[in-house]
Amino acid sequence: MIHLVEGAPPVEYELTAEQAVALSAAKAVRVSPGPRAGLWKVRDNGYVGAAVIGGVEVRITPKVPVDRVFFLLGYARRPRGWRQEEVHAGEHPELLPALAHAYALAADRALRRGVLQGYREMEEALPVVRGRIREADQLRRRYGLPLPVEVRYDDYTVDIAENRLLLAASIRLLRLPDLVHYAIDSTGREVPAAVLDSKYKVSADGADLYQMLAYCTALGLGRGHLVYATGEPYRHAVRGTGIEITQHAIDLTLPPSELLGSVERLAESIVGLGIPDPTHQPVIPGR
């Protein structure tokens, strides 16, 4: 992984020629030859954030605090509508985790009184009349048959544009690096295959399990993984959902080589579980 700070001097990294070319072509960073073959000097090119380029993960930390970055972005987009409230980015020095934290707080405020509902125009073929009959469609599609009836009506539902934006943003944040593993299924599509969340503490609590349940539900996975600094492996079967949350433990007191080996074995065991059954649909609580 390449870790840079905006505006800082270049940092030397071991890269292949192909990786160096891919990084340079993307223009997210500036790449120049180092003092010897295979060693390259890398520095930012005016961007901050995280990306995977040419198989290399790049993270660029902004030169100012993350909450100030949010201020600059918001003010530049709409200065006349700017409000003075501060963005609570949490204790996250990097941009993407801070953005996720701020989004979670904003979404919690927006949904505290329940999910917003509104009217949405629907067109369906129903066994009963609801709203208005679409006479032209009825004649064209049913050839004089009375049922089903082609109708148009306004449905009071949670499936509205505002909630779709919240859902899309949540799913997008779930694709942050080191959280979701994707794989190619039998149809050639890239699908979620595993979700993992690491915690720097000794055991799971209700909040951790609920968060992982939300991850699995949103991604359509029947299994999630929580990794802790110590403790015993354990499996939590979430009643009524068909979702299983596995608790793993990594011994951080191990020597570096053994610690990295245990992390690699854990990753291989999770990836080795394979792509989940596409017919499996986790049950969403409350439905």
CSV table of C-alpha atoms in Angstrom, one decimal:
chain,number,residue,atom,x,y,z
A,1,MET,CA,0.0,0.0,0.0
A,2,ILE,CA,1.2,3.5,-0.8
A,3,HIS,CA,0.5,6.0,1.9
A,4,LEU,CA,1.1,9.7,1.1
A,5,VAL,CA,0.4,13.1,2.6
A,6,GLU,CA,-0.9,15.9,0.4
A,7,GLY,CA,1.9,18.4,-0.3
A,8,ALA,CA,4.6,16.3,1.4
A,9,PRO,CA,7.9,15.3,-0.2
A,10,PRO,CA,8.0,12.2,-2.4
A,11,VAL,CA,8.2,8.8,-0.8
A,12,GLU,CA,10.1,5.9,-2.2
A,13,TYR,CA,8.3,2.6,-2.9
A,14,GLU,CA,9.1,-0.7,-4.5
A,15,LEU,CA,7.0,-1.0,-7.7
A,16,THR,CA,7.1,-2.9,-11.0
A,17,ALA,CA,7.4,-1.0,-14.2
A,18,GLU,CA,3.7,-1.8,-15.0
A,19,GLN,CA,2.5,-0.5,-11.7
A,20,ALA,CA,4.5,2.7,-12.1
A,21,VAL,CA,3.0,3.2,-15.6
A,22,ALA,CA,-0.5,2.6,-14.3
A,23,LEU,CA,-0.1,5.1,-11.4
A,24,SER,CA,1.4,7.7,-13.7
A,25,ALA,CA,-1.4,7.3,-16.3
A,26,ALA,CA,-4.1,7.6,-13.7
A,27,LYS,CA,-2.7,11.1,-12.7
A,28,ALA,CA,-3.7,10.7,-9.1
A,29,VAL,CA,-0.1,10.7,-8.1
A,30,ARG,CA,3.2,11.7,-9.6
A,31,VAL,CA,5.8,9.0,-10.2
A,32,SER,CA,9.5,9.4,-11.0
A,33,PRO,CA,12.5,6.9,-11.1
A,34,GLY,CA,14.2,6.3,-7.8
A,35,PRO,CA,17.9,5.8,-7.0
A,36,ARG,CA,17.9,2.2,-8.3
A,37,ALA,CA,15.9,-0.1,-10.5
A,38,GLY,CA,12.5,-1.1,-9.1
A,39,LEU,CA,12.5,1.9,-6.6
A,40,TRP,CA,10.2,4.8,-7.5
A,41,LYS,CA,9.5,8.2,-6.0
A,42,VAL,CA,5.8,8.8,-5.5
A,43,ARG,CA,4.0,12.0,-4.4
A,44,ASP,CA,0.5,13.4,-4.5
A,45,ASN,CA,-0.8,15.2,-7.5
A,46,GLY,CA,-3.3,17.5,-5.8
A,47,TYR,CA,-5.8,14.8,-4.9
A,48,VAL,CA,-6.8,13.2,-1.6
A,49,GLY,CA,-8.7,10.0,-0.8
A,50,ALA,CA,-8.1,6.3,-1.6
A,51,ALA,CA,-8.1,4.3,-4.8
A,52,VAL,CA,-6.8,1.0,-6.2
A,53,ILE,CA,-4.7,1.7,-9.3
A,54,GLY,CA,-2.9,-1.0,-11.2
A,55,GLY,CA,-3.4,-3.4,-8.3
A,56,VAL,CA,-1.8,-1.0,-5.8
A,57,GLU,CA,-3.8,0.6,-3.0
A,58,VAL,CA,-3.1,4.3,-2.7
A,59,ARG,CA,-4.1,6.4,0.3
A,60,ILE,CA,-3.5,10.2,0.3
A,61,THR,CA,-4.2,12.0,3.5
A,62,PRO,CA,-5.2,15.7,3.2
A,63,LYS,CA,-2.8,18.3,4.5
A,64,VAL,CA,-5.6,19.9,6.6
A,65,PRO,CA,-7.9,18.3,9.1
A,66,VAL,CA,-10.7,16.2,7.5
A,67,ASP,CA,-13.5,18.4,8.9
A,68,ARG,CA,-11.9,21.4,7.1
A,69,VAL,CA,-11.9,19.4,3.9
A,70,PHE,CA,-15.7,18.9,4.3
A,71,PHE,CA,-16.1,22.6,4.9
A,72,LEU,CA,-14.2,23.5,1.7
A,73,LEU,CA,-16.1,20.9,-0.4
A,74,GLY,CA,-19.5,22.1,0.9
A,75,TYR,CA,-18.8,25.8,0.7
A,76,ALA,CA,-17.4,25.5,-2.8
A,77,ARG,CA,-20.5,23.7,-4.0
A,78,ARG,CA,-23.1,26.1,-2.5
A,79,PRO,CA,-21.7,29.2,-0.7
A,80,ARG,CA,-25.0,31.0,-0.5
A,81,GLY,CA,-26.7,28.1,1.3
A,82,TRP,CA,-23.8,27.3,3.6
A,83,ARG,CA,-24.6,26.7,7.3
A,84,GLN,CA,-22.2,27.2,10.2
A,85,GLU,CA,-22.7,23.8,11.8
A,86,GLU,CA,-19.6,21.7,12.1
A,87,VAL,CA,-19.2,18.3,10.5
A,88,HIS,CA,-18.4,15.6,13.1
A,89,ALA,CA,-15.9,13.4,11.4
A,90,GLY,CA,-14.9,11.4,14.5
A,91,GLU,CA,-11.4,10.4,15.3
A,92,HIS,CA,-10.5,9.5,11.7
A,93,PRO,CA,-7.4,11.1,10.1
A,94,GLU,CA,-8.2,9.7,6.7
A,95,LEU,CA,-10.8,11.0,4.3
A,96,LEU,CA,-13.0,7.9,3.5
A,97,PRO,CA,-13.4,6.6,7.1
A,98,ALA,CA,-14.2,10.2,8.2
A,99,LEU,CA,-16.7,10.6,5.4
A,100,ALA,CA,-18.4,7.3,6.4
A,101,HIS,CA,-18.6,8.4,10.0
A,102,ALA,CA,-20.1,11.8,9.1
A,103,TYR,CA,-22.6,10.1,6.8
A,104,ALA,CA,-23.6,7.6,9.5
A,105,LEU,CA,-24.4,10.5,11.9
A,106,ALA,CA,-26.4,12.4,9.3
A,107,ALA,CA,-28.3,9.3,8.3
A,108,ASP,CA,-29.1,8.5,11.9
A,109,ARG,CA,-30.5,12.0,12.4
A,110,ALA,CA,-32.5,11.7,9.2
A,111,LEU,CA,-34.0,8.4,10.1
A,112,ARG,CA,-34.5,8.9,13.9
A,113,ARG,CA,-38.3,9.4,13.5
A,114,GLY,CA,-38.6,6.6,11.0
A,115,VAL,CA,-38.1,6.2,7.3
A,116,LEU,CA,-39.5,9.0,5.1
A,117,GLN,CA,-42.6,8.1,3.1
A,118,GLY,CA,-44.1,9.7,0.1
A,119,TYR,CA,-46.3,9.2,-3.0
A,120,ARG,CA,-45.0,7.4,-6.0
A,121,GLU,CA,-46.9,6.9,-9.3
A,122,MET,CA,-47.3,3.2,-10.1
A,123,GLU,CA,-48.5,1.4,-13.2
A,124,GLU,CA,-49.5,-2.2,-12.8
A,125,ALA,CA,-51.8,-5.0,-13.9
A,126,LEU,CA,-54.1,-5.8,-10.9
A,127,PRO,CA,-57.0,-8.2,-10.3
A,128,VAL,CA,-59.0,-5.2,-8.9
A,129,VAL,CA,-59.4,-1.6,-9.9
A,130,ARG,CA,-57.1,0.8,-8.1
A,131,GLY,CA,-56.7,4.4,-9.1
A,132,ARG,CA,-57.4,5.0,-12.8
A,133,ILE,CA,-57.8,2.5,-15.6
A,134,ARG,CA,-55.3,2.9,-18.4
A,135,GLU,CA,-57.8,2.2,-21.1
A,136,ALA,CA,-55.4,2.3,-24.1
A,137,ASP,CA,-53.1,-0.2,-22.4
A,138,GLN,CA,-56.1,-2.4,-21.4
A,139,LEU,CA,-57.3,-2.6,-25.0
A,140,ARG,CA,-53.8,-3.1,-26.5
A,141,ARG,CA,-52.6,-5.8,-24.0
A,142,ARG,CA,-55.8,-7.6,-22.8
A,143,TYR,CA,-57.7,-7.8,-26.1
A,144,GLY,CA,-61.1,-7.1,-24.4
A,145,LEU,CA,-60.6,-9.3,-21.4
A,146,PRO,CA,-61.7,-7.7,-18.2
A,147,LEU,CA,-58.9,-9.0,-16.0
A,148,PRO,CA,-56.2,-8.2,-15.1
A,149,VAL,CA,-56.8,-4.4,-15.1
A,150,GLU,CA,-54.1,-2.0,-16.3
A,151,VAL,CA,-54.2,0.8,-13.7
A,152,ARG,CA,-52.3,3.8,-12.6
A,153,TYR,CA,-52.3,4.9,-9.0
A,154,ASP,CA,-50.3,6.9,-6.4
A,155,ASP,CA,-48.8,4.6,-3.8
A,156,TYR,CA,-47.8,5.9,-0.3
A,157,THR,CA,-44.5,4.1,0.2
A,158,VAL,CA,-40.9,4.2,1.5
A,159,ASP,CA,-39.6,3.4,-2.0
A,160,ILE,CA,-39.0,7.1,-2.9
A,161,ALA,CA,-36.1,9.0,-4.4
A,162,GLU,CA,-34.8,10.3,-1.0
A,163,ASN,CA,-34.6,6.8,0.5
A,164,ARG,CA,-33.0,5.4,-2.7
A,165,LEU,CA,-30.2,8.0,-2.3
A,166,LEU,CA,-29.7,6.9,1.3
A,167,LEU,CA,-29.6,3.3,0.3
A,168,ALA,CA,-27.2,3.9,-2.6
A,169,ALA,CA,-24.8,5.9,-0.4
A,170,SER,CA,-24.8,3.2,2.2
A,171,ILE,CA,-24.1,0.5,-0.3
A,172,ARG,CA,-21.3,2.6,-1.8
A,173,LEU,CA,-19.7,3.1,1.5
A,174,LEU,CA,-19.7,-0.6,2.1
A,175,ARG,CA,-17.3,-0.9,-0.8
A,176,LEU,CA,-14.6,0.9,1.2
A,177,PRO,CA,-11.2,-0.9,1.0
A,178,ASP,CA,-10.7,-3.7,3.5
A,179,LEU,CA,-14.4,-4.3,4.1
A,180,VAL,CA,-16.0,-6.2,1.3
A,181,HIS,CA,-14.4,-9.0,-0.9
A,182,TYR,CA,-15.8,-9.3,-4.4
A,183,ALA,CA,-15.6,-12.3,-6.7
A,184,ILE,CA,-16.8,-13.3,-10.2
A,185,ASP,CA,-19.8,-15.7,-10.1
A,186,SER,CA,-20.7,-18.3,-12.7
A,187,THR,CA,-22.5,-15.7,-14.9
A,188,GLY,CA,-19.4,-13.5,-15.1
A,189,ARG,CA,-20.7,-10.8,-12.8
A,190,GLU,CA,-18.8,-9.3,-9.9
A,191,VAL,CA,-20.7,-10.0,-6.7
A,192,PRO,CA,-20.1,-9.6,-2.9
A,193,ALA,CA,-18.5,-12.8,-1.6
A,194,ALA,CA,-17.5,-11.9,2.0
A,195,VAL,CA,-17.7,-9.0,4.4
A,196,LEU,CA,-15.3,-8.4,7.3
A,197,ASP,CA,-15.0,-5.8,10.0
A,198,SER,CA,-12.1,-5.6,12.5
A,199,LYS,CA,-12.3,-4.2,16.0
A,200,TYR,CA,-9.5,-3.3,18.3
A,201,LYS,CA,-11.1,-4.9,21.4
A,202,VAL,CA,-11.4,-8.3,23.0
A,203,SER,CA,-15.0,-9.4,22.2
A,204,ALA,CA,-18.2,-8.7,20.4
A,205,ASP,CA,-21.1,-6.7,21.7
A,206,GLY,CA,-24.6,-6.0,20.5
A,207,ALA,CA,-23.5,-2.9,18.4
A,208,ASP,CA,-20.9,-4.9,16.5
A,209,LEU,CA,-23.3,-7.7,15.8
A,210,TYR,CA,-26.1,-5.3,14.6
A,211,GLN,CA,-23.6,-3.5,12.4
A,212,MET,CA,-22.5,-6.7,10.8
A,213,LEU,CA,-26.1,-7.9,10.4
A,214,ALA,CA,-26.8,-4.6,8.5
A,215,TYR,CA,-23.8,-5.2,6.3
A,216,CYS,CA,-24.9,-8.8,5.4
A,217,THR,CA,-28.5,-7.7,4.8
A,218,ALA,CA,-27.5,-4.9,2.4
A,219,LEU,CA,-25.0,-7.1,0.5
A,220,GLY,CA,-27.3,-10.2,0.4
A,221,LEU,CA,-24.8,-12.3,2.2
A,222,GLY,CA,-25.6,-15.2,4.6
A,223,ARG,CA,-22.3,-14.9,6.6
A,224,GLY,CA,-20.3,-12.1,8.0
A,225,HIS,CA,-16.9,-11.9,9.9
A,226,LEU,CA,-15.8,-9.9,12.9
A,227,VAL,CA,-12.1,-9.9,13.9
A,228,TYR,CA,-10.9,-9.0,17.4
A,229,ALA,CA,-7.6,-8.5,19.0
A,230,THR,CA,-8.0,-11.5,21.3
A,231,GLY,CA,-10.6,-13.9,22.5
A,232,GLU,CA,-12.0,-17.2,21.3
A,233,PRO,CA,-13.6,-18.0,17.9
A,234,TYR,CA,-17.4,-18.0,18.1
A,235,ARG,CA,-20.4,-18.2,15.8
A,236,HIS,CA,-23.5,-16.1,16.2
A,237,ALA,CA,-26.6,-17.4,14.4
A,238,VAL,CA,-29.0,-14.4,14.1
A,239,ARG,CA,-32.5,-15.9,14.7
A,240,GLY,CA,-35.0,-15.5,12.0
A,241,THR,CA,-32.6,-14.1,9.4
A,242,GLY,CA,-30.6,-17.0,8.0
A,243,ILE,CA,-27.4,-15.0,8.7
A,244,GLU,CA,-24.4,-16.3,10.6
A,245,ILE,CA,-21.8,-14.0,12.1
A,246,THR,CA,-18.4,-15.6,12.8
A,247,GLN,CA,-16.1,-14.1,15.5
A,248,HIS,CA,-12.4,-14.5,14.8
A,249,ALA,CA,-9.4,-13.6,17.0
A,250,ILE,CA,-5.9,-12.4,16.0
A,251,ASP,CA,-3.2,-12.6,18.7
A,252,LEU,CA,-1.4,-9.2,18.4
A,253,THR,CA,1.4,-10.3,20.7
A,254,LEU,CA,2.8,-12.7,18.1
A,255,PRO,CA,6.1,-11.7,16.4
A,256,PRO,CA,5.6,-9.8,13.2
A,257,SER,CA,6.2,-12.7,10.8
A,258,GLU,CA,3.8,-15.0,12.8
A,259,LEU,CA,1.2,-12.2,13.1
A,260,LEU,CA,1.2,-11.6,9.3
A,261,GLY,CA,1.0,-15.3,8.7
A,262,SER,CA,-2.1,-15.7,11.0
A,263,VAL,CA,-3.7,-12.7,9.1
A,264,GLU,CA,-3.0,-14.4,5.8
A,265,ARG,CA,-4.4,-17.7,6.9
A,266,LEU,CA,-7.6,-16.0,8.2
A,267,ALA,CA,-8.0,-14.2,4.9
A,268,GLU,CA,-7.5,-17.4,2.9
A,269,SER,CA,-10.1,-19.2,5.1
A,270,ILE,CA,-12.7,-16.5,4.6
A,271,VAL,CA,-12.1,-16.2,0.8
A,272,GLY,CA,-12.0,-20.0,0.6
A,273,LEU,CA,-15.6,-20.2,1.7
A,274,GLY,CA,-16.4,-19.2,-1.9
A,275,ILE,CA,-19.2,-17.2,-3.5
A,276,PRO,CA,-22.5,-17.5,-1.6
A,277,ASP,CA,-25.5,-19.2,-3.2
A,278,PRO,CA,-27.2,-16.6,-5.4
A,279,THR,CA,-30.6,-18.0,-4.5
A,280,HIS,CA,-30.1,-17.2,-0.8
A,281,GLN,CA,-31.9,-14.1,0.4
A,282,PRO,CA,-31.4,-13.1,4.0
A,283,VAL,CA,-34.6,-12.2,5.8
A,284,ILE,CA,-34.8,-8.5,6.7
A,285,PRO,CA,-36.1,-8.1,10.3
A,286,GLY,CA,-39.5,-6.6,10.5
A,287,ARG,CA,-40.7,-7.8,7.1
